[in-house]
Amino acid sequence: MITVKKSLNNSMLLVEHDQQEMILFGKGIGFGARPGTQVNAAGIEQVFIPLEHLKSRHYFSLTNTIPVAWFDITHDIIALAQAQYSEKLHSVLFFTLAEHLWFAAERARVGQVIANKLSWEVQRYYQKEYAIGLQARAMVEARFKLELGEDEAVHIAFHLINASGSAGQDTAHQQVQLVNRIAEIVRYKLNRSIDVTSINYNRFITHLRYFAERILAGKISTGAGEDFYQELLKFHPEAMSVAWTIRDYIQEKYQLSLPREELTWLSMHISRLSH
């Protein structure tokens, strides 16, 4: 049973469910809703985290600060993005992105631009998120008749990276930096031209993204077959040597020991880059 506690605006309700407060979103769901009444589940589009933690309370406070139009466009952007992800984007994206867009608009109105130092890396290694960021920026500019900075697409991409990963919030910058650092190690160690437009390179970067996420979450893979590791060591020693360099870097930087499963997958992708 979901009971209305307060209508926050036409699209958002503060409700109680199983003795927990939470926020529901649905276009028009808050219109005419009265405290104490039951919520029609058919109109619910998104359910947000229970309001029992400090961060959750901050998100709740945003409903009194940010105009509803910014939540509406955030909903549209998330719907656009979600269609391109197999995994469910984290619900807090609705609040973090709305807050970011609201302040980005305020900065744009006074001519303040914030550059992103990892713009190049995001455009190269997170092309899907960057493309969504470009679309989102255009949507905001068209709806609110303003001009955002060029790097705003990158800022939006970072929010998507955070919301799509399992390593936890606020790790996107670390993830992008780690992917870039490992890619640099591979280019330096192989010391040959790599076709960055090839399918093998795209697969390698995709693997690095998930690898970086596991490293930052401290959830590295274990249990690889010994035979496959030995086969790669025998037939692709150069690739395995590069993987060992990455292993040493991870050990020094994050105090994590990479098991042979991680080394096997790294060396397999690395071996394909020179073909």
PDB file of C-alpha atoms in Angstrom:
ATOM      1  CA  MET A   1       0.000   0.000   0.000  1.00  0.00           C
ATOM      2  CA  ILE A   2       1.426   3.353  -1.111  1.00  0.00           C
ATOM      3  CA  THR A   3       0.001   6.383   0.686  1.00  0.00           C
ATOM      4  CA  VAL A   4       0.404  10.019  -0.375  1.00  0.00           C
ATOM      5  CA  LYS A   5       2.098  12.224   2.218  1.00  0.00           C
ATOM      6  CA  LYS A   6       2.571  15.318   0.064  1.00  0.00           C
ATOM      7  CA  SER A   7       2.316  16.405  -3.548  1.00  0.00           C
ATOM      8  CA  LEU A   8       5.678  17.954  -4.408  1.00  0.00           C
ATOM      9  CA  ASN A   9       4.568  19.116  -7.845  1.00  0.00           C
ATOM     10  CA  ASN A  10       2.472  17.792 -10.725  1.00  0.00           C
ATOM     11  CA  SER A  11       5.049  15.110 -11.476  1.00  0.00           C
ATOM     12  CA  MET A  12       6.345  14.088  -8.046  1.00  0.00           C
ATOM     13  CA  LEU A  13       4.857  12.688  -4.855  1.00  0.00           C
ATOM     14  CA  LEU A  14       6.260  12.124  -1.402  1.00  0.00           C
ATOM     15  CA  VAL A  15       4.729   8.830  -0.266  1.00  0.00           C
ATOM     16  CA  GLU A  16       4.978   6.229   2.463  1.00  0.00           C
ATOM     17  CA  HIS A  17       5.389   2.546   1.689  1.00  0.00           C
ATOM     18  CA  ASP A  18       6.097  -0.108   4.352  1.00  0.00           C
ATOM     19  CA  GLN A  19       6.787   2.687   6.858  1.00  0.00           C
ATOM     20  CA  GLN A  20       9.413   4.252   4.599  1.00  0.00           C
ATOM     21  CA  GLU A  21       9.257   7.609   2.888  1.00  0.00           C
ATOM     22  CA  MET A  22      10.143   7.704  -0.798  1.00  0.00           C
ATOM     23  CA  ILE A  23       9.562   9.802  -3.874  1.00  0.00           C
ATOM     24  CA  LEU A  24       7.547   8.699  -6.896  1.00  0.00           C
ATOM     25  CA  PHE A  25       7.718  10.275 -10.343  1.00  0.00           C
ATOM     26  CA  GLY A  26       5.112  10.157 -13.084  1.00  0.00           C
ATOM     27  CA  LYS A  27       3.864  12.792 -15.495  1.00  0.00           C
ATOM     28  CA  GLY A  28       0.748  14.267 -13.850  1.00  0.00           C
ATOM     29  CA  ILE A  29       0.917  11.911 -10.866  1.00  0.00           C
ATOM     30  CA  GLY A  30       0.905  14.761  -8.360  1.00  0.00           C
ATOM     31  CA  PHE A  31      -1.987  16.697  -9.870  1.00  0.00           C
ATOM     32  CA  GLY A  32      -4.848  16.788  -7.347  1.00  0.00           C
ATOM     33  CA  ALA A  33      -3.210  14.169  -5.088  1.00  0.00           C
ATOM     34  CA  ARG A  34      -4.301  14.568  -1.462  1.00  0.00           C
ATOM     35  CA  PRO A  35      -2.443  13.414   1.661  1.00  0.00           C
ATOM     36  CA  GLY A  36      -3.717  10.110   2.984  1.00  0.00           C
ATOM     37  CA  THR A  37      -5.006   8.834  -0.359  1.00  0.00           C
ATOM     38  CA  GLN A  38      -3.676   5.775  -2.172  1.00  0.00           C
ATOM     39  CA  VAL A  39      -1.474   6.036  -5.249  1.00  0.00           C
ATOM     40  CA  ASN A  40      -2.569   4.510  -8.526  1.00  0.00           C
ATOM     41  CA  ALA A  41       0.397   2.253  -9.377  1.00  0.00           C
ATOM     42  CA  ALA A  42      -0.379   2.507 -13.093  1.00  0.00           C
ATOM     43  CA  GLY A  43       0.773   6.124 -13.142  1.00  0.00           C
ATOM     44  CA  ILE A  44       4.138   5.457 -11.494  1.00  0.00           C
ATOM     45  CA  GLU A  45       7.076   5.793 -13.889  1.00  0.00           C
ATOM     46  CA  GLN A  46       9.972   5.782 -11.402  1.00  0.00           C
ATOM     47  CA  VAL A  47      10.432   4.963  -7.740  1.00  0.00           C
ATOM     48  CA  PHE A  48      13.288   6.607  -5.921  1.00  0.00           C
ATOM     49  CA  ILE A  49      15.343   5.545  -2.963  1.00  0.00           C
ATOM     50  CA  PRO A  50      13.856   5.723   0.549  1.00  0.00           C
ATOM     51  CA  LEU A  51      14.546   9.034   2.261  1.00  0.00           C
ATOM     52  CA  GLU A  52      16.452   7.640   5.215  1.00  0.00           C
ATOM     53  CA  HIS A  53      19.998   8.836   4.547  1.00  0.00           C
ATOM     54  CA  LEU A  54      21.595  12.285   4.514  1.00  0.00           C
ATOM     55  CA  LYS A  55      22.147  12.240   0.746  1.00  0.00           C
ATOM     56  CA  SER A  56      18.553  11.163   0.192  1.00  0.00           C
ATOM     57  CA  ARG A  57      17.340  14.076   2.299  1.00  0.00           C
ATOM     58  CA  HIS A  58      19.443  16.406   0.162  1.00  0.00           C
ATOM     59  CA  TYR A  59      17.767  15.049  -2.970  1.00  0.00           C
ATOM     60  CA  PHE A  60      14.379  15.599  -1.338  1.00  0.00           C
ATOM     61  CA  SER A  61      15.286  19.207  -0.564  1.00  0.00           C
ATOM     62  CA  LEU A  62      15.933  19.803  -4.259  1.00  0.00           C
ATOM     63  CA  THR A  63      12.223  19.418  -4.963  1.00  0.00           C
ATOM     64  CA  ASN A  64      11.699  22.702  -3.096  1.00  0.00           C
ATOM     65  CA  THR A  65      14.589  24.452  -4.866  1.00  0.00           C
ATOM     66  CA  ILE A  66      14.560  23.374  -8.491  1.00  0.00           C
ATOM     67  CA  PRO A  67      11.599  24.318 -10.738  1.00  0.00           C
ATOM     68  CA  VAL A  68       9.571  21.344 -11.956  1.00  0.00           C
ATOM     69  CA  ALA A  69      10.486  22.087 -15.594  1.00  0.00           C
ATOM     70  CA  TRP A  70      14.044  20.942 -14.842  1.00  0.00           C
ATOM     71  CA  PHE A  71      12.828  17.640 -13.429  1.00  0.00           C
ATOM     72  CA  ASP A  72      10.660  17.201 -16.505  1.00  0.00           C
ATOM     73  CA  ILE A  73      13.548  17.646 -18.951  1.00  0.00           C
ATOM     74  CA  THR A  74      15.762  15.438 -16.775  1.00  0.00           C
ATOM     75  CA  HIS A  75      13.118  12.733 -17.038  1.00  0.00           C
ATOM     76  CA  ASP A  76      13.138  13.098 -20.848  1.00  0.00           C
ATOM     77  CA  ILE A  77      16.947  12.903 -20.976  1.00  0.00           C
ATOM     78  CA  ILE A  78      17.031   9.803 -18.770  1.00  0.00           C
ATOM     79  CA  ALA A  79      14.377   8.140 -20.940  1.00  0.00           C
ATOM     80  CA  LEU A  80      16.528   8.901 -23.994  1.00  0.00           C
ATOM     81  CA  ALA A  81      19.609   7.476 -22.267  1.00  0.00           C
ATOM     82  CA  GLN A  82      17.924   4.427 -20.743  1.00  0.00           C
ATOM     83  CA  ALA A  83      16.910   3.210 -24.195  1.00  0.00           C
ATOM     84  CA  GLN A  84      20.626   2.755 -24.958  1.00  0.00           C
ATOM     85  CA  TYR A  85      21.509   0.787 -21.806  1.00  0.00           C
ATOM     86  CA  SER A  86      20.722  -2.837 -21.017  1.00  0.00           C
ATOM     87  CA  GLU A  87      21.207  -2.164 -17.290  1.00  0.00           C
ATOM     88  CA  LYS A  88      18.930   0.078 -15.254  1.00  0.00           C
ATOM     89  CA  LEU A  89      20.386   3.513 -14.646  1.00  0.00           C
ATOM     90  CA  HIS A  90      20.624   4.381 -10.944  1.00  0.00           C
ATOM     91  CA  SER A  91      17.572   6.254  -9.668  1.00  0.00           C
ATOM     92  CA  VAL A  92      19.612   9.058  -8.053  1.00  0.00           C
ATOM     93  CA  LEU A  93      20.546  10.218 -11.558  1.00  0.00           C
ATOM     94  CA  PHE A  94      17.150  11.906 -11.642  1.00  0.00           C
ATOM     95  CA  PHE A  95      18.220  14.247  -8.830  1.00  0.00           C
ATOM     96  CA  THR A  96      21.942  14.646  -9.503  1.00  0.00           C
ATOM     97  CA  LEU A  97      21.382  15.452 -13.172  1.00  0.00           C
ATOM     98  CA  ALA A  98      18.473  17.808 -12.490  1.00  0.00           C
ATOM     99  CA  GLU A  99      20.605  19.663  -9.935  1.00  0.00           C
ATOM    100  CA  HIS A 100      23.528  19.839 -12.338  1.00  0.00           C
ATOM    101  CA  LEU A 101      21.426  21.113 -15.257  1.00  0.00           C
ATOM    102  CA  TRP A 102      19.752  23.746 -13.086  1.00  0.00           C
ATOM    103  CA  PHE A 103      23.073  25.151 -11.907  1.00  0.00           C
ATOM    104  CA  ALA A 104      24.565  24.835 -15.410  1.00  0.00           C
ATOM    105  CA  ALA A 105      21.748  27.040 -16.697  1.00  0.00           C
ATOM    106  CA  GLU A 106      22.361  29.556 -13.907  1.00  0.00           C
ATOM    107  CA  ARG A 107      26.059  29.665 -14.815  1.00  0.00           C
ATOM    108  CA  ALA A 108      25.240  30.057 -18.506  1.00  0.00           C
ATOM    109  CA  ARG A 109      23.025  33.052 -17.785  1.00  0.00           C
ATOM    110  CA  VAL A 110      25.932  34.914 -16.160  1.00  0.00           C
ATOM    111  CA  GLY A 111      28.490  33.737 -18.715  1.00  0.00           C
ATOM    112  CA  GLN A 112      30.354  31.366 -16.403  1.00  0.00           C
ATOM    113  CA  VAL A 113      31.846  28.338 -18.140  1.00  0.00           C
ATOM    114  CA  ILE A 114      33.433  25.350 -16.390  1.00  0.00           C
ATOM    115  CA  ALA A 115      35.860  23.359 -18.537  1.00  0.00           C
ATOM    116  CA  ASN A 116      36.350  19.642 -18.032  1.00  0.00           C
ATOM    117  CA  LYS A 117      39.971  18.477 -17.969  1.00  0.00           C
ATOM    118  CA  LEU A 118      38.976  14.986 -19.130  1.00  0.00           C
ATOM    119  CA  SER A 119      36.965  16.120 -22.138  1.00  0.00           C
ATOM    120  CA  TRP A 120      39.240  14.406 -24.669  1.00  0.00           C
ATOM    121  CA  GLU A 121      39.244  11.135 -22.735  1.00  0.00           C
ATOM    122  CA  VAL A 122      35.460  11.032 -22.438  1.00  0.00           C
ATOM    123  CA  GLN A 123      34.953  11.764 -26.127  1.00  0.00           C
ATOM    124  CA  ARG A 124      37.372   8.970 -27.048  1.00  0.00           C
ATOM    125  CA  TYR A 125      36.557   6.229 -24.524  1.00  0.00           C
ATOM    126  CA  TYR A 126      32.922   6.947 -23.641  1.00  0.00           C
ATOM    127  CA  GLN A 127      31.455   7.773 -27.010  1.00  0.00           C
ATOM    128  CA  LYS A 128      27.911   6.593 -26.183  1.00  0.00           C
ATOM    129  CA  GLU A 129      27.712   8.720 -23.046  1.00  0.00           C
ATOM    130  CA  TYR A 130      29.203  11.705 -24.860  1.00  0.00           C
ATOM    131  CA  ALA A 131      26.722  11.360 -27.733  1.00  0.00           C
ATOM    132  CA  ILE A 132      23.837  11.304 -25.245  1.00  0.00           C
ATOM    133  CA  GLY A 133      25.399  14.326 -23.549  1.00  0.00           C
ATOM    134  CA  LEU A 134      25.379  16.217 -26.849  1.00  0.00           C
ATOM    135  CA  GLN A 135      21.705  15.377 -27.376  1.00  0.00           C
ATOM    136  CA  ALA A 136      20.860  16.353 -23.807  1.00  0.00           C
ATOM    137  CA  ARG A 137      22.671  19.672 -24.130  1.00  0.00           C
ATOM    138  CA  ALA A 138      20.752  20.450 -27.318  1.00  0.00           C
ATOM    139  CA  MET A 139      17.443  19.541 -25.624  1.00  0.00           C
ATOM    140  CA  VAL A 140      18.136  21.889 -22.710  1.00  0.00           C
ATOM    141  CA  GLU A 141      19.240  24.734 -24.971  1.00  0.00           C
ATOM    142  CA  ALA A 142      16.148  24.393 -27.164  1.00  0.00           C
ATOM    143  CA  ARG A 143      13.656  24.148 -24.309  1.00  0.00           C
ATOM    144  CA  PHE A 144      15.069  26.932 -22.135  1.00  0.00           C
ATOM    145  CA  LYS A 145      16.417  29.207 -24.870  1.00  0.00           C
ATOM    146  CA  LEU A 146      19.968  29.404 -23.595  1.00  0.00           C
ATOM    147  CA  GLU A 147      23.466  28.384 -24.678  1.00  0.00           C
ATOM    148  CA  LEU A 148      25.492  25.997 -22.545  1.00  0.00           C
ATOM    149  CA  GLY A 149      29.267  25.562 -22.696  1.00  0.00           C
ATOM    150  CA  GLU A 150      30.812  23.034 -25.069  1.00  0.00           C
ATOM    151  CA  ASP A 151      31.974  20.808 -22.216  1.00  0.00           C
ATOM    152  CA  GLU A 152      28.448  20.536 -20.832  1.00  0.00           C
ATOM    153  CA  ALA A 153      28.006  17.352 -22.885  1.00  0.00           C
ATOM    154  CA  VAL A 154      31.039  15.928 -21.076  1.00  0.00           C
ATOM    155  CA  HIS A 155      29.642  16.877 -17.656  1.00  0.00           C
ATOM    156  CA  ILE A 156      26.381  15.103 -18.511  1.00  0.00           C
ATOM    157  CA  ALA A 157      28.351  12.081 -19.713  1.00  0.00           C
ATOM    158  CA  PHE A 158      30.026  11.828 -16.310  1.00  0.00           C
ATOM    159  CA  HIS A 159      26.629  11.666 -14.632  1.00  0.00           C
ATOM    160  CA  LEU A 160      25.667   8.814 -16.957  1.00  0.00           C
ATOM    161  CA  ILE A 161      28.916   6.942 -16.243  1.00  0.00           C
ATOM    162  CA  ASN A 162      28.232   7.179 -12.525  1.00  0.00           C
ATOM    163  CA  ALA A 163      24.628   6.076 -12.930  1.00  0.00           C
ATOM    164  CA  SER A 164      25.396   3.090 -15.156  1.00  0.00           C
ATOM    165  CA  GLY A 165      28.227   1.585 -13.089  1.00  0.00           C
ATOM    166  CA  SER A 166      28.244  -0.601 -10.006  1.00  0.00           C
ATOM    167  CA  ALA A 167      31.356   0.905  -8.425  1.00  0.00           C
ATOM    168  CA  GLY A 168      29.290   3.504  -6.609  1.00  0.00           C
ATOM    169  CA  GLN A 169      28.569   7.176  -7.084  1.00  0.00           C
ATOM    170  CA  ASP A 170      31.193   9.830  -7.772  1.00  0.00           C
ATOM    171  CA  THR A 171      33.752   7.459  -9.316  1.00  0.00           C
ATOM    172  CA  ALA A 172      33.378   8.512 -12.939  1.00  0.00           C
ATOM    173  CA  HIS A 173      36.462  10.750 -12.986  1.00  0.00           C
ATOM    174  CA  GLN A 174      38.596   8.006 -11.471  1.00  0.00           C
ATOM    175  CA  GLN A 175      37.232   5.482 -13.946  1.00  0.00           C
ATOM    176  CA  VAL A 176      37.961   7.679 -16.980  1.00  0.00           C
ATOM    177  CA  GLN A 177      41.474   8.404 -15.713  1.00  0.00           C
ATOM    178  CA  LEU A 178      42.184   4.708 -15.121  1.00  0.00           C
ATOM    179  CA  VAL A 179      40.958   3.692 -18.571  1.00  0.00           C
ATOM    180  CA  ASN A 180      43.136   6.367 -20.137  1.00  0.00           C
ATOM    181  CA  ARG A 181      46.191   5.380 -18.080  1.00  0.00           C
ATOM    182  CA  ILE A 182      45.929   1.710 -19.042  1.00  0.00           C
ATOM    183  CA  ALA A 183      45.391   2.591 -22.704  1.00  0.00           C
ATOM    184  CA  GLU A 184      48.555   4.714 -22.513  1.00  0.00           C
ATOM    185  CA  ILE A 185      50.507   1.811 -21.008  1.00  0.00           C
ATOM    186  CA  VAL A 186      49.390  -0.485 -23.823  1.00  0.00           C
ATOM    187  CA  ARG A 187      50.263   2.015 -26.579  1.00  0.00           C
ATOM    188  CA  TYR A 188      53.683   2.659 -25.033  1.00  0.00           C
ATOM    189  CA  LYS A 189      54.550  -1.001 -24.443  1.00  0.00           C
ATOM    190  CA  LEU A 190      53.402  -2.227 -27.865  1.00  0.00           C
ATOM    191  CA  ASN A 191      55.262   0.643 -29.525  1.00  0.00           C
ATOM    192  CA  ARG A 192      53.363   0.325 -32.768  1.00  0.00           C
ATOM    193  CA  SER A 193      50.484   1.989 -34.559  1.00  0.00           C
ATOM    194  CA  ILE A 194      47.069   0.913 -33.276  1.00  0.00           C
ATOM    195  CA  ASP A 195      43.927   1.367 -35.350  1.00  0.00           C
ATOM    196  CA  VAL A 196      41.653   3.131 -32.857  1.00  0.00           C
ATOM    197  CA  THR A 197      38.701   2.784 -35.261  1.00  0.00           C
ATOM    198  CA  SER A 198      38.888  -1.015 -35.397  1.00  0.00           C
ATOM    199  CA  ILE A 199      36.403  -3.411 -33.816  1.00  0.00           C
ATOM    200  CA  ASN A 200      39.196  -4.971 -31.761  1.00  0.00           C
ATOM    201  CA  TYR A 201      40.151  -1.611 -30.290  1.00  0.00           C
ATOM    202  CA  ASN A 202      36.531  -0.807 -29.438  1.00  0.00           C
ATOM    203  CA  ARG A 203      36.207  -4.185 -27.735  1.00  0.00           C
ATOM    204  CA  PHE A 204      39.449  -3.520 -25.850  1.00  0.00           C
ATOM    205  CA  ILE A 205      38.180  -0.149 -24.574  1.00  0.00           C
ATOM    206  CA  THR A 206      34.854  -1.717 -23.568  1.00  0.00           C
ATOM    207  CA  HIS A 207      36.775  -4.339 -21.608  1.00  0.00           C
ATOM    208  CA  LEU A 208      38.885  -1.624 -19.962  1.00  0.00           C
ATOM    209  CA  ARG A 209      35.773   0.244 -18.869  1.00  0.00           C
ATOM    210  CA  TYR A 210      34.401  -2.777 -17.025  1.00  0.00           C
ATOM    211  CA  PHE A 211      37.884  -3.642 -15.782  1.00  0.00           C
ATOM    212  CA  ALA A 212      38.315  -0.130 -14.334  1.00  0.00           C
ATOM    213  CA  GLU A 213      34.900  -0.379 -12.713  1.00  0.00           C
ATOM    214  CA  ARG A 214      35.844  -3.664 -11.047  1.00  0.00           C
ATOM    215  CA  ILE A 215      39.150  -2.242  -9.825  1.00  0.00           C
ATOM    216  CA  LEU A 216      37.505   0.806  -8.272  1.00  0.00           C
ATOM    217  CA  ALA A 217      34.858  -1.390  -6.663  1.00  0.00           C
ATOM    218  CA  GLY A 218      37.489  -3.865  -5.436  1.00  0.00           C
ATOM    219  CA  LYS A 219      35.637  -6.708  -7.178  1.00  0.00           C
ATOM    220  CA  ILE A 220      38.219  -8.273  -9.462  1.00  0.00           C
ATOM    221  CA  SER A 221      37.467 -11.522 -11.289  1.00  0.00           C
ATOM    222  CA  THR A 222      38.787 -14.850 -10.069  1.00  0.00           C
ATOM    223  CA  GLY A 223      38.748 -18.460 -11.189  1.00  0.00           C
ATOM    224  CA  ALA A 224      40.124 -18.469 -14.738  1.00  0.00           C
ATOM    225  CA  GLY A 225      41.261 -21.633 -16.430  1.00  0.00           C
ATOM    226  CA  GLU A 226      44.993 -22.231 -16.066  1.00  0.00           C
ATOM    227  CA  ASP A 227      45.233 -23.751 -19.535  1.00  0.00           C
ATOM    228  CA  PHE A 228      44.063 -20.593 -21.311  1.00  0.00           C
ATOM    229  CA  TYR A 229      46.539 -18.472 -19.346  1.00  0.00           C
ATOM    230  CA  GLN A 230      49.419 -20.786 -20.263  1.00  0.00           C
ATOM    231  CA  GLU A 231      48.354 -20.819 -23.912  1.00  0.00           C
ATOM    232  CA  LEU A 232      48.407 -17.034 -24.113  1.00  0.00           C
ATOM    233  CA  LEU A 233      51.738 -16.958 -22.299  1.00  0.00           C
ATOM    234  CA  LYS A 234      53.171 -19.366 -24.879  1.00  0.00           C
ATOM    235  CA  PHE A 235      51.749 -17.919 -28.092  1.00  0.00           C
ATOM    236  CA  HIS A 236      51.355 -14.228 -27.165  1.00  0.00           C
ATOM    237  CA  PRO A 237      54.217 -13.439 -24.770  1.00  0.00           C
ATOM    238  CA  GLU A 238      54.337  -9.755 -25.758  1.00  0.00           C
ATOM    239  CA  ALA A 239      50.667  -9.254 -24.895  1.00  0.00           C
ATOM    240  CA  MET A 240      51.127 -11.060 -21.595  1.00  0.00           C
ATOM    241  CA  SER A 241      54.147  -8.883 -20.818  1.00  0.00           C
ATOM    242  CA  VAL A 242      51.990  -5.781 -21.316  1.00  0.00           C
ATOM    243  CA  ALA A 243      49.331  -7.301 -19.060  1.00  0.00           C
ATOM    244  CA  TRP A 244      51.986  -7.826 -16.386  1.00  0.00           C
ATOM    245  CA  THR A 245      52.921  -4.139 -16.618  1.00  0.00           C
ATOM    246  CA  ILE A 246      49.256  -3.268 -16.022  1.00  0.00           C
ATOM    247  CA  ARG A 247      49.242  -5.740 -13.123  1.00  0.00           C
ATOM    248  CA  ASP A 248      52.222  -3.968 -11.546  1.00  0.00           C
ATOM    249  CA  TYR A 249      50.585  -0.568 -11.993  1.00  0.00           C
ATOM    250  CA  ILE A 250      47.340  -1.727 -10.357  1.00  0.00           C
ATOM    251  CA  GLN A 251      49.286  -3.276  -7.494  1.00  0.00           C
ATOM    252  CA  GLU A 252      51.194  -0.054  -6.859  1.00  0.00           C
ATOM    253  CA  LYS A 253      48.275   2.336  -7.370  1.00  0.00           C
ATOM    254  CA  TYR A 254      45.394   0.418  -5.756  1.00  0.00           C
ATOM    255  CA  GLN A 255      47.136  -2.274  -3.682  1.00  0.00           C
ATOM    256  CA  LEU A 256      45.220  -4.957  -5.562  1.00  0.00           C
ATOM    257  CA  SER A 257      46.724  -8.172  -6.897  1.00  0.00           C
ATOM    258  CA  LEU A 258      45.333  -9.130 -10.285  1.00  0.00           C
ATOM    259  CA  PRO A 259      44.497 -12.846 -10.572  1.00  0.00           C
ATOM    260  CA  ARG A 260      45.246 -14.812 -13.709  1.00  0.00           C
ATOM    261  CA  GLU A 261      41.698 -14.465 -14.999  1.00  0.00           C
ATOM    262  CA  GLU A 262      42.080 -10.688 -15.286  1.00  0.00           C
ATOM    263  CA  LEU A 263      45.533 -11.081 -16.861  1.00  0.00           C
ATOM    264  CA  THR A 264      44.166 -13.614 -19.323  1.00  0.00           C
ATOM    265  CA  TRP A 265      41.409 -11.344 -20.559  1.00  0.00           C
ATOM    266  CA  LEU A 266      43.700  -8.320 -20.721  1.00  0.00           C
ATOM    267  CA  SER A 267      46.345 -10.148 -22.725  1.00  0.00           C
ATOM    268  CA  MET A 268      43.732 -11.626 -25.049  1.00  0.00           C
ATOM    269  CA  HIS A 269      42.423  -8.179 -25.975  1.00  0.00           C
ATOM    270  CA  ILE A 270      45.926  -6.717 -26.199  1.00  0.00           C
ATOM    271  CA  SER A 271      47.065  -9.509 -28.538  1.00  0.00           C
ATOM    272  CA  ARG A 272      44.300  -8.571 -31.006  1.00  0.00           C
ATOM    273  CA  LEU A 273      45.351  -4.938 -31.269  1.00  0.00           C
ATOM    274  CA  SER A 274      48.335  -5.621 -33.496  1.00  0.00           C
ATOM    275  CA  HIS A 275      46.432  -7.831 -35.942  1.00  0.00           C
TER     276      HIS A 275
END
